[in-house]
Coordinates of C-alpha atoms and ligand atoms in Angstrom, one line a residue:
M1 CA -0.1 -0.1 0.1
M2 CA 1.3 3.4 -0.9
R3 CA 1.7 6.1 1.7
A4 CA -1.3 8.1 0.8
Q5 CA -3.3 5.7 -1.1
P6 CA -7.2 6.5 -0.8
K7 CA -9.6 3.9 -0.6
A8 CA -10.5 4.5 -4.3
S9 CA -10.1 7.0 -6.9
H10 CA -13.6 8.8 -6.9
F11 CA -16.3 9.6 -4.3
V12 CA -19.8 9.2 -5.8
D13 CA -23.1 8.7 -4.4
G14 CA -21.9 8.7 -0.7
A15 CA -19.1 6.1 -1.1
Y16 CA -15.7 5.5 -2.6
L17 CA -15.7 4.3 -6.1
D18 CA -13.3 2.9 -8.5
D19 CA -13.2 2.0 -12.2
T20 CA -9.9 0.5 -13.3
N21 CA -10.8 0.9 -17.0
G22 CA -9.7 4.7 -16.4
A23 CA -6.3 5.6 -17.2
A24 CA -3.9 5.3 -14.1
F25 CA -2.1 8.2 -12.8
D26 CA 0.5 8.8 -10.1
C27 CA 0.3 11.2 -7.2
V28 CA 3.8 12.2 -6.2
Y29 CA 4.9 13.9 -3.0
P30 CA 6.9 16.9 -4.3
A31 CA 9.3 17.0 -1.4
T32 CA 10.9 13.6 -2.5
G33 CA 9.6 12.7 -5.8
E34 CA 8.2 9.5 -4.2
V35 CA 4.8 8.1 -5.7
I36 CA 2.3 8.1 -2.8
A37 CA -0.8 7.2 -4.4
Q38 CA -2.0 5.8 -7.7
L39 CA -5.6 6.7 -9.1
H40 CA -7.6 6.3 -12.1
E41 CA -9.3 8.8 -14.3
A42 CA -13.0 8.9 -14.3
T43 CA -14.5 6.9 -17.2
P44 CA -17.8 7.9 -18.8
A45 CA -19.5 5.5 -16.6
V46 CA -18.2 7.2 -13.4
I47 CA -19.1 10.6 -14.7
E48 CA -22.6 9.4 -15.5
A49 CA -22.9 8.0 -12.0
A50 CA -21.7 11.3 -10.7
V51 CA -24.2 13.3 -12.4
M52 CA -27.2 11.0 -11.8
S53 CA -26.5 10.8 -8.0
A54 CA -25.9 14.6 -7.8
T55 CA -29.3 15.3 -9.7
R56 CA -31.1 13.0 -7.4
A57 CA -29.5 14.3 -4.0
Q58 CA -30.0 18.0 -5.2
K59 CA -33.8 17.6 -5.7
D60 CA -34.0 16.2 -2.1
W61 CA -31.6 18.7 -0.8
A62 CA -33.3 21.7 -2.3
G63 CA -36.4 20.8 -0.2
W64 CA -34.6 20.8 3.1
R65 CA -35.2 23.8 5.4
P66 CA -32.4 26.1 4.9
V67 CA -31.5 26.0 8.6
E68 CA -31.0 22.3 8.3
R69 CA -28.7 22.7 5.3
G70 CA -26.8 25.1 7.2
R71 CA -26.4 22.8 10.2
V72 CA -24.8 20.0 7.9
L73 CA -22.3 22.6 6.6
R74 CA -21.4 23.9 10.0
R75 CA -21.1 20.2 11.2
A76 CA -18.6 19.6 8.4
A77 CA -16.7 22.6 9.4
D78 CA -16.4 21.3 13.0
I79 CA -15.2 17.9 11.8
I80 CA -12.5 19.5 9.6
M81 CA -11.2 21.6 12.5
S82 CA -11.3 18.4 14.8
R83 CA -9.2 16.5 12.3
N84 CA -6.9 19.6 11.2
R85 CA -3.5 17.9 11.8
E86 CA -4.5 14.8 9.8
L87 CA -5.8 16.9 7.1
S88 CA -3.0 19.3 7.1
E89 CA -0.5 16.5 6.8
L90 CA -2.5 15.2 3.8
E91 CA -2.5 18.7 2.3
T92 CA 1.3 18.8 2.8
L93 CA 1.8 15.3 1.1
D94 CA -0.6 16.4 -1.9
T95 CA 1.1 19.8 -2.4
G96 CA 4.6 19.9 -0.8
K97 CA 3.5 23.1 1.2
P98 CA 5.1 23.0 4.5
L99 CA 3.1 22.1 7.7
Q100 CA 3.8 25.6 9.1
E101 CA 1.3 26.7 6.4
T102 CA -1.0 24.0 5.9
L103 CA -1.9 23.7 9.5
Y104 CA -3.1 27.3 9.6
V105 CA -4.5 28.2 6.2
D106 CA -5.8 25.2 4.4
A107 CA -8.2 22.8 6.1
T108 CA -8.9 25.9 8.4
S109 CA -10.0 28.2 5.4
G110 CA -12.1 25.2 4.0
A111 CA -13.8 25.1 7.4
E112 CA -14.3 28.8 7.6
A113 CA -16.1 28.8 4.2
L114 CA -18.4 25.8 5.5
E115 CA -19.0 27.7 8.7
F116 CA -19.8 31.1 7.0
F117 CA -22.0 29.7 4.3
G118 CA -23.7 27.2 6.7
G119 CA -24.5 30.3 8.9
I120 CA -25.9 32.4 6.0
A121 CA -27.9 29.7 4.4
P122 CA -31.1 30.6 6.2
T123 CA -30.8 34.2 5.1
I124 CA -30.8 33.6 1.3
N125 CA -34.2 35.1 0.5
G126 CA -36.0 36.9 -2.1
E127 CA -38.0 40.0 -1.8
M128 CA -41.6 41.3 -2.0
I129 CA -42.4 43.9 -4.6
P130 CA -45.7 46.0 -4.0
L131 CA -47.5 46.7 -7.3
G132 CA -50.7 48.7 -6.1
S133 CA -53.1 46.0 -5.1
D134 CA -51.2 43.2 -7.1
F135 CA -47.7 42.3 -5.8
A136 CA -44.7 40.1 -6.9
Y137 CA -42.2 38.1 -5.0
T138 CA -38.9 36.7 -5.9
K139 CA -37.2 33.6 -4.8
R140 CA -33.5 32.6 -4.9
V141 CA -33.6 29.2 -6.4
P142 CA -30.7 26.9 -6.8
L143 CA -29.1 26.3 -10.2
G144 CA -29.0 22.5 -9.9
V145 CA -25.8 20.3 -10.4
C146 CA -22.7 22.6 -10.2
V147 CA -19.2 21.4 -11.3
G148 CA -16.1 22.6 -9.6
I149 CA -12.6 22.3 -11.1
G150 CA -9.7 23.0 -9.1
A151 CA -6.0 24.1 -9.5
W152 CA -3.3 22.4 -7.4
N153 CA -2.2 25.1 -5.1
Y154 CA -4.9 25.0 -2.4
P155 CA -6.8 21.7 -3.0
T156 CA -8.9 21.7 0.3
Q157 CA -9.5 25.3 0.2
I158 CA -10.8 25.2 -3.4
A159 CA -13.0 22.2 -2.8
C160 CA -14.8 24.0 0.1
W161 CA -14.7 27.5 -1.4
K162 CA -16.8 26.1 -4.4
G163 CA -18.7 23.5 -2.3
A164 CA -19.8 25.5 0.7
P165 CA -21.7 28.4 -1.2
A166 CA -23.0 25.9 -3.8
L167 CA -24.6 23.6 -1.1
A168 CA -25.9 26.4 1.0
C169 CA -27.8 27.7 -1.8
G170 CA -29.4 24.1 -2.5
N171 CA -27.2 22.9 -5.3
A172 CA -25.2 19.6 -5.6
M173 CA -21.6 19.6 -6.5
I174 CA -19.3 17.5 -8.5
F175 CA -15.7 18.4 -7.8
K176 CA -12.8 17.6 -10.1
P177 CA -9.5 18.3 -8.4
S178 CA -6.4 19.1 -10.2
E179 CA -4.6 15.7 -11.4
T180 CA -1.5 16.9 -9.6
T181 CA -3.3 17.1 -6.1
P182 CA -6.2 14.5 -6.1
L183 CA -6.2 13.6 -2.4
C184 CA -7.6 16.3 -0.3
A185 CA -11.0 16.7 -1.8
L186 CA -11.9 13.1 -1.2
K187 CA -11.6 13.8 2.5
V188 CA -14.1 16.7 2.0
A189 CA -16.5 14.5 0.2
E190 CA -16.1 11.9 3.0
I191 CA -16.7 14.6 6.0
M192 CA -19.7 15.9 4.2
I193 CA -21.5 12.4 4.5
E194 CA -20.2 12.2 8.1
A195 CA -21.9 15.6 8.6
G196 CA -25.2 14.4 7.4
A197 CA -25.4 15.5 3.8
P198 CA -27.5 13.2 1.4
S199 CA -25.5 10.8 -0.6
G200 CA -24.6 12.1 -4.1
L201 CA -24.6 15.7 -2.9
Y202 CA -21.0 16.4 -2.9
N203 CA -19.1 14.1 -5.5
V204 CA -15.5 13.9 -6.3
V205 CA -14.2 12.8 -9.8
Q206 CA -10.6 12.4 -10.8
G207 CA -8.8 13.0 -14.2
M208 CA -7.1 15.3 -16.4
G209 CA -8.7 18.2 -18.5
G210 CA -10.6 15.8 -20.7
V211 CA -12.6 14.8 -17.5
G212 CA -13.2 18.4 -16.7
A213 CA -14.3 19.0 -20.2
A214 CA -16.7 16.1 -20.2
L215 CA -18.3 17.4 -16.8
V216 CA -18.5 21.2 -18.3
T217 CA -20.5 19.9 -21.4
H218 CA -22.8 17.4 -19.6
P219 CA -26.4 18.4 -20.2
G220 CA -27.1 17.6 -16.6
V221 CA -24.9 20.2 -15.4
A222 CA -26.0 23.8 -14.7
K223 CA -22.9 25.8 -13.7
V224 CA -19.2 25.5 -13.7
S225 CA -16.7 27.2 -11.3
L226 CA -13.0 26.8 -12.4
T227 CA -9.8 27.9 -10.5
G228 CA -7.0 27.6 -13.0
S229 CA -5.1 29.4 -15.7
V230 CA -6.4 32.0 -18.2
P231 CA -5.9 29.5 -21.1
T232 CA -7.9 26.9 -19.4
G233 CA -10.3 29.6 -18.4
R234 CA -11.0 30.5 -21.9
K235 CA -11.6 26.9 -23.0
V236 CA -14.1 26.1 -20.0
Y237 CA -15.9 29.5 -20.4
A238 CA -16.3 28.7 -24.3
A239 CA -17.5 25.2 -23.6
A240 CA -20.0 26.4 -21.0
A241 CA -21.3 29.1 -23.3
E242 CA -22.6 26.3 -25.6
G243 CA -25.1 25.2 -23.1
L244 CA -25.5 28.8 -21.7
R245 CA -24.2 27.7 -18.4
N246 CA -23.6 29.9 -15.4
V247 CA -19.8 30.4 -14.8
T248 CA -17.5 31.6 -12.1
M249 CA -13.8 31.8 -13.2
E250 CA -10.9 32.3 -10.8
L251 CA -7.8 32.7 -13.0
G252 CA -4.3 33.8 -13.0
G253 CA -2.7 37.2 -12.3
K254 CA 0.5 39.4 -12.4
S255 CA -0.5 41.7 -9.6
P256 CA 1.3 45.0 -8.7
L257 CA 2.4 45.7 -5.3
I258 CA 3.2 49.5 -4.9
I259 CA 5.6 50.6 -2.1
F260 CA 5.9 54.3 -1.6
D261 CA 8.9 55.9 0.1
D262 CA 6.8 56.8 3.3
A263 CA 5.9 53.1 3.9
D264 CA 6.9 51.3 6.9
L265 CA 10.0 49.4 5.4
E266 CA 9.8 46.3 7.4
D267 CA 6.2 45.9 6.8
A268 CA 6.7 46.6 3.1
V269 CA 9.4 43.8 2.9
S270 CA 7.1 41.6 4.9
G271 CA 4.2 42.2 2.4
A272 CA 6.6 41.6 -0.6
M273 CA 7.8 38.3 0.7
L274 CA 4.4 37.0 1.6
G275 CA 3.2 37.9 -1.7
N276 CA 5.9 36.2 -3.5
F277 CA 7.1 33.3 -1.4
Y278 CA 4.2 31.9 0.4
S279 CA 3.2 28.5 -0.9
T280 CA 6.6 28.5 -2.7
G281 CA 5.0 31.4 -4.9
Q282 CA 2.2 29.3 -6.0
V283 CA -0.7 31.8 -5.3
C284 CA -2.9 33.4 -7.9
S285 CA -3.1 36.6 -6.2
N286 CA 0.7 37.1 -5.6
G287 CA 2.1 40.6 -6.1
T288 CA 4.8 39.6 -8.4
R289 CA 5.4 43.2 -9.9
V290 CA 6.9 44.9 -6.8
F291 CA 7.1 48.7 -7.8
V292 CA 9.5 50.3 -5.3
Q293 CA 9.8 54.2 -5.0
K294 CA 13.2 55.4 -6.1
A295 CA 14.3 57.0 -2.7
I296 CA 13.9 53.7 -0.7
K297 CA 14.9 51.1 -3.4
T298 CA 18.4 50.6 -2.1
Q299 CA 17.3 50.1 1.6
F300 CA 14.4 48.0 0.5
L301 CA 16.4 45.5 -1.5
A302 CA 19.1 45.5 1.1
R303 CA 16.5 44.2 3.8
L304 CA 14.7 42.1 1.2
V305 CA 17.9 40.1 0.5
E306 CA 18.7 39.9 4.0
R307 CA 15.4 38.4 5.1
T308 CA 15.1 36.1 2.0
K309 CA 18.4 34.7 2.7
A310 CA 17.2 33.4 6.2
I311 CA 14.1 31.6 4.7
K312 CA 14.3 28.0 5.8
L313 CA 13.6 25.5 2.9
G314 CA 13.5 21.8 3.8
D315 CA 11.3 18.9 4.8
P316 CA 7.8 20.3 4.7
M317 CA 6.6 17.8 7.4
D318 CA 9.2 19.7 9.9
E319 CA 7.1 22.6 11.4
A320 CA 10.3 24.8 11.5
T321 CA 10.3 24.6 7.6
Q322 CA 9.2 27.9 6.0
M323 CA 9.3 27.0 2.5
G324 CA 8.6 23.6 0.7
P325 CA 9.3 22.5 -3.1
M326 CA 7.2 23.3 -6.1
A327 CA 4.0 21.1 -6.5
S328 CA 5.5 19.2 -9.4
E329 CA 8.6 18.8 -11.4
A330 CA 6.8 20.3 -14.3
Q331 CA 6.1 23.4 -12.6
R332 CA 9.7 23.5 -11.3
R333 CA 11.0 23.3 -14.9
K334 CA 8.5 26.0 -16.1
V335 CA 9.7 28.4 -13.2
Q336 CA 13.5 27.6 -14.0
A337 CA 12.7 28.4 -17.7
Y338 CA 11.4 32.0 -16.6
I339 CA 14.4 32.6 -14.4
S340 CA 16.8 31.9 -17.4
V341 CA 14.6 34.3 -19.6
G342 CA 15.0 36.9 -16.7
K343 CA 18.7 36.6 -16.8
T344 CA 18.9 36.7 -20.7
E345 CA 16.6 39.7 -20.6
G346 CA 19.1 41.6 -18.5
A347 CA 17.4 41.6 -15.2
Q348 CA 19.8 41.5 -12.1
C349 CA 19.3 38.4 -10.0
L350 CA 20.1 39.5 -6.5
I351 CA 19.6 36.2 -4.7
G352 CA 18.3 32.7 -5.7
G353 CA 17.8 31.8 -9.2
D354 CA 19.1 28.2 -8.6
T355 CA 18.0 25.0 -6.9
P356 CA 19.2 23.7 -3.5
E357 CA 20.9 20.3 -3.2
M358 CA 17.8 18.4 -2.1
D359 CA 15.7 15.6 -3.5
G360 CA 12.2 16.7 -4.5
F361 CA 11.2 19.8 -6.7
Y362 CA 12.9 22.7 -4.6
I363 CA 13.8 26.1 -6.0
N364 CA 15.5 28.8 -3.9
P365 CA 13.5 32.1 -3.5
T366 CA 14.6 34.4 -6.1
V367 CA 14.6 38.1 -6.4
F368 CA 15.2 40.1 -9.6
C369 CA 15.9 43.8 -9.7
D370 CA 16.4 46.3 -12.6
V371 CA 13.3 44.6 -14.1
T372 CA 11.4 46.6 -16.8
D373 CA 7.8 46.6 -17.7
D374 CA 8.4 45.0 -21.1
M375 CA 10.5 41.9 -19.8
V376 CA 8.8 38.7 -20.0
I377 CA 9.2 38.2 -16.2
A378 CA 7.2 41.4 -15.6
R379 CA 4.5 40.3 -18.1
E380 CA 3.6 36.7 -17.4
E381 CA 2.6 34.7 -14.5
I382 CA 5.3 32.6 -13.2
F383 CA 3.7 30.7 -10.3
G384 CA 6.8 30.2 -8.4
P385 CA 8.9 32.1 -5.8
V386 CA 10.3 34.6 -8.2
M387 CA 9.9 38.2 -7.4
A388 CA 10.4 41.1 -9.9
V389 CA 11.4 44.4 -8.3
L390 CA 10.8 47.6 -10.6
E391 CA 11.6 51.3 -9.8
F392 CA 9.1 54.2 -10.0
E393 CA 9.4 57.9 -9.4
N394 CA 5.8 59.2 -8.8
E395 CA 2.1 58.2 -8.2
E396 CA 0.7 58.9 -11.7
E397 CA 3.4 57.0 -13.4
V398 CA 3.2 53.9 -11.1
V399 CA -0.6 53.6 -11.5
T400 CA -0.3 53.6 -15.3
R401 CA 2.2 51.0 -15.2
A402 CA 0.5 49.0 -12.6
N403 CA -2.6 48.7 -14.9
A404 CA -0.5 47.9 -18.1
T405 CA -1.4 44.2 -17.9
E406 CA -4.2 42.0 -19.3
F407 CA -4.8 40.7 -15.7
G408 CA -6.8 42.2 -12.8
L409 CA -6.8 39.8 -9.9
S410 CA -5.3 41.8 -7.1
A411 CA -3.3 44.9 -6.0
G412 CA -1.4 46.2 -3.0
V413 CA -0.3 49.6 -1.8
F414 CA 2.1 50.3 1.0
T415 CA 2.2 54.0 2.3
S416 CA 1.6 55.9 5.5
D417 CA -0.5 58.5 3.6
L418 CA -3.8 56.9 3.8
T419 CA -5.4 59.5 1.5
R420 CA -3.0 58.4 -1.2
A421 CA -3.8 54.8 -0.4
H422 CA -7.4 55.1 -1.0
R423 CA -6.7 57.4 -4.0
V424 CA -4.4 54.9 -5.6
V425 CA -6.4 52.0 -4.9
D426 CA -9.3 53.7 -6.5
Q427 CA -7.5 53.8 -9.8
L428 CA -6.2 50.1 -9.7
D429 CA -7.8 47.5 -12.0
A430 CA -8.1 44.8 -9.5
G431 CA -10.7 42.5 -8.0
T432 CA -9.0 42.7 -4.6
C433 CA -6.8 45.4 -3.2
W434 CA -4.8 45.4 0.0
I435 CA -3.6 48.5 2.0
N436 CA -0.5 48.0 4.2
T437 CA -0.7 44.1 4.0
Y438 CA -1.0 41.5 1.2
N439 CA -2.7 38.4 0.3
L440 CA -5.2 38.0 3.2
A441 CA -8.4 36.6 1.9
P442 CA -11.0 36.0 4.6
V443 CA -14.2 34.3 3.7
E444 CA -16.3 37.5 4.7
V445 CA -14.7 39.3 1.9
P446 CA -15.5 39.0 -1.9
F447 CA -12.5 37.5 -4.0
G448 CA -12.2 37.3 -7.6
G449 CA -10.6 39.0 -10.7
S450 CA -11.3 41.8 -13.2
K451 CA -9.9 41.8 -16.9
M452 CA -8.5 38.5 -17.8
S453 CA -8.3 37.2 -14.2
G454 CA -11.8 36.1 -13.9
V455 CA -15.6 36.4 -13.8
G456 CA -17.6 36.4 -10.8
R457 CA -16.7 36.4 -7.1
E458 CA -16.2 33.8 -4.4
N459 CA -16.6 34.0 -0.8
S460 CA -18.9 36.5 1.1
R461 CA -22.5 37.0 0.3
A462 CA -21.4 37.9 -3.3
A463 CA -21.0 34.2 -4.0
I464 CA -24.8 33.6 -3.4
E465 CA -25.3 35.6 -6.6
H466 CA -23.3 32.9 -8.5
Y467 CA -25.0 29.9 -7.2
T468 CA -28.6 31.0 -7.4
E469 CA -30.9 32.5 -9.9
I470 CA -33.9 34.8 -9.2
K471 CA -37.5 33.5 -10.0
S472 CA -40.0 36.2 -10.2
V473 CA -43.7 35.4 -9.2
Y474 CA -46.4 37.8 -10.1
V475 CA -49.7 37.6 -8.0
A476 CA -52.9 39.1 -9.4
M477 CA -55.4 40.2 -6.6
G478 CA -58.2 41.2 -8.9
A479 CA -59.8 40.3 -12.2
V480 CA -57.8 40.1 -15.4
D481 CA -57.9 43.2 -17.3
S482 CA -58.3 42.1 -20.9
P483 CA -59.1 44.1 -24.2
Y484 CA -60.5 40.9 -25.8
Ligands
NAD501 P1 -4.8 24.7 -15.1 O1 -5.5 25.7 -15.7 O2 -3.5 24.0 -15.7 O3 -5.8 23.6 -14.5 C1 -6.7 23.8 -13.7 C2 -7.8 22.7 -13.7 O4 -8.5 22.7 -15.0 C3 -7.1 21.3 -13.6 O5 -8.2 20.6 -12.7 C4 -7.2 20.9 -14.9 O6 -7.4 19.5 -15.0 C5 -8.5 21.5 -15.4 N1 -8.6 21.5 -16.9 C6 -7.6 21.6 -17.9 N2 -8.2 21.6 -19.2 C7 -9.4 21.6 -19.1 C8 -10.4 21.7 -19.9 N3 -10.3 21.8 -21.2 N4 -11.7 21.6 -19.5 C9 -11.9 21.5 -18.1 N5 -11.1 21.4 -17.2 C10 -9.7 21.5 -17.6 O7 -4.2 25.4 -13.8 P2 -3.2 24.8 -12.7 O8 -1.9 24.8 -13.2 O9 -3.6 23.7 -12.1 O10 -3.3 26.0 -11.6 C11 -2.5 27.2 -11.7 C12 -3.3 28.3 -12.2 O11 -4.5 28.4 -11.4 C13 -2.6 29.6 -12.1 O12 -2.7 30.5 -13.4 C14 -3.0 30.4 -10.9 O13 -3.0 31.8 -11.0 C15 -4.5 30.0 -11.0 N6 -5.2 30.1 -9.8 C16 -6.2 30.9 -9.5 C17 -6.8 31.2 -8.4 C18 -7.9 32.3 -8.2 O14 -8.6 32.2 -7.2 N7 -8.0 33.2 -9.0 C19 -6.4 30.4 -7.3 C20 -5.4 29.3 -7.5 C21 -5.0 29.3 -8.7

């Protein structure tokens, strides 16, 4: 038995399910390169079983009192928290992220989504519209069977960020994790059953993009929520359009982080490091274009290099480790290629740029300075621990340069002048902006992208809009006024 082998590849209709006719694929522990589980891609039969069971469960679930639905989600949140260590260790095996992170931000963030949406489930109401003696009312009705497709950087969180609002609104969910990190979502499915959800309400099916595509175009599916890259987003959005399906797209970014010369220097360095090195840089909202005002550039870079040097890479299961490997060998190669391009383009590599002598897919945290706006490393999403530092002189210039990108996921500003902070944020094209911090995404706050970074919002009450539709009911109180 391999180290993290699940009972079966899929979780359908309330139980583990396998179909060995599906192509086999390995789950690899990124810190060692060891194969820790082997799974099978979902066959058409598995996909059909998932859609059928979800369809049946959704009809039942939509008839539950909202407070009872909410109770199931809140119970699931409690179970996750009571098993946090075990789930965090699995998250670490799945992704390679250090326990120092996964113990605090993965299962816990998934649990918070379940708690939040469980709590607001009974408040998802329509309105009454007076029309003289007649009136109308609206209902917020579920969409039906929703498909969630995940990326590999936050497998538990993504499974919950999509599942919790979908279920709170009375939908069912079929979740396809990234093929790189197939393990964690199965635990979420298991826990939903333990919490009292009907069989089939939350299913997990495994596979590559083809399985995702088959789900997106299935006639029984009403909505798709994807977390992934822009090229995949384009394909999934187009496929969903064929059936006029509702979509949420959480895609990539190349977000600006602007540091003015009146900022608290230590905080600004902390923000830049968190926004580039957390999760080994594999965070969609990372502030990978760090614009530093000319007067403080030298001090900023000196502190940044000093603190980056002290980052402890190593065994992710050691709680003292601060940075783990990339999630896959393919991703490490992609990041290394970008580092080479940065050097060829003439950016100065201040620290890192190489790989440590360790097994696994490690890469040293890397800082480039003298980066210019036209360089590839300043334009394309790298999705690794590679920071690009750019210099700027004044506010107007930096706002224009910050917005000169096809992406619009996030942005950050560090300054002690709060008027300026709000003025600058007001002009930045981004779904989420941070003032004097970076990358915090609590469930109470809407999260999502503008421009090429996405469509729709996750978290907060805003997510309800994307998992329900409005039904209007006109009620006549008198005789029908007819000209015929
Ligand atoms: P990816 O686009 O390669 O894959 C994402 C998912 O889509 C995977 O599960 C994959 O199997 C599936 N997929 C691929 N082709 C498909 C198709 N044709 N139809 C249906 N599904 C298909 O992304 P990734 O490499 O796993 O993740 C990294 C990307 O995700 C980065 O661009 C990152 O910025 C983005 N991301 C965004 C957010 C956000 O909230 N905005 C969060 C995390 C990651």
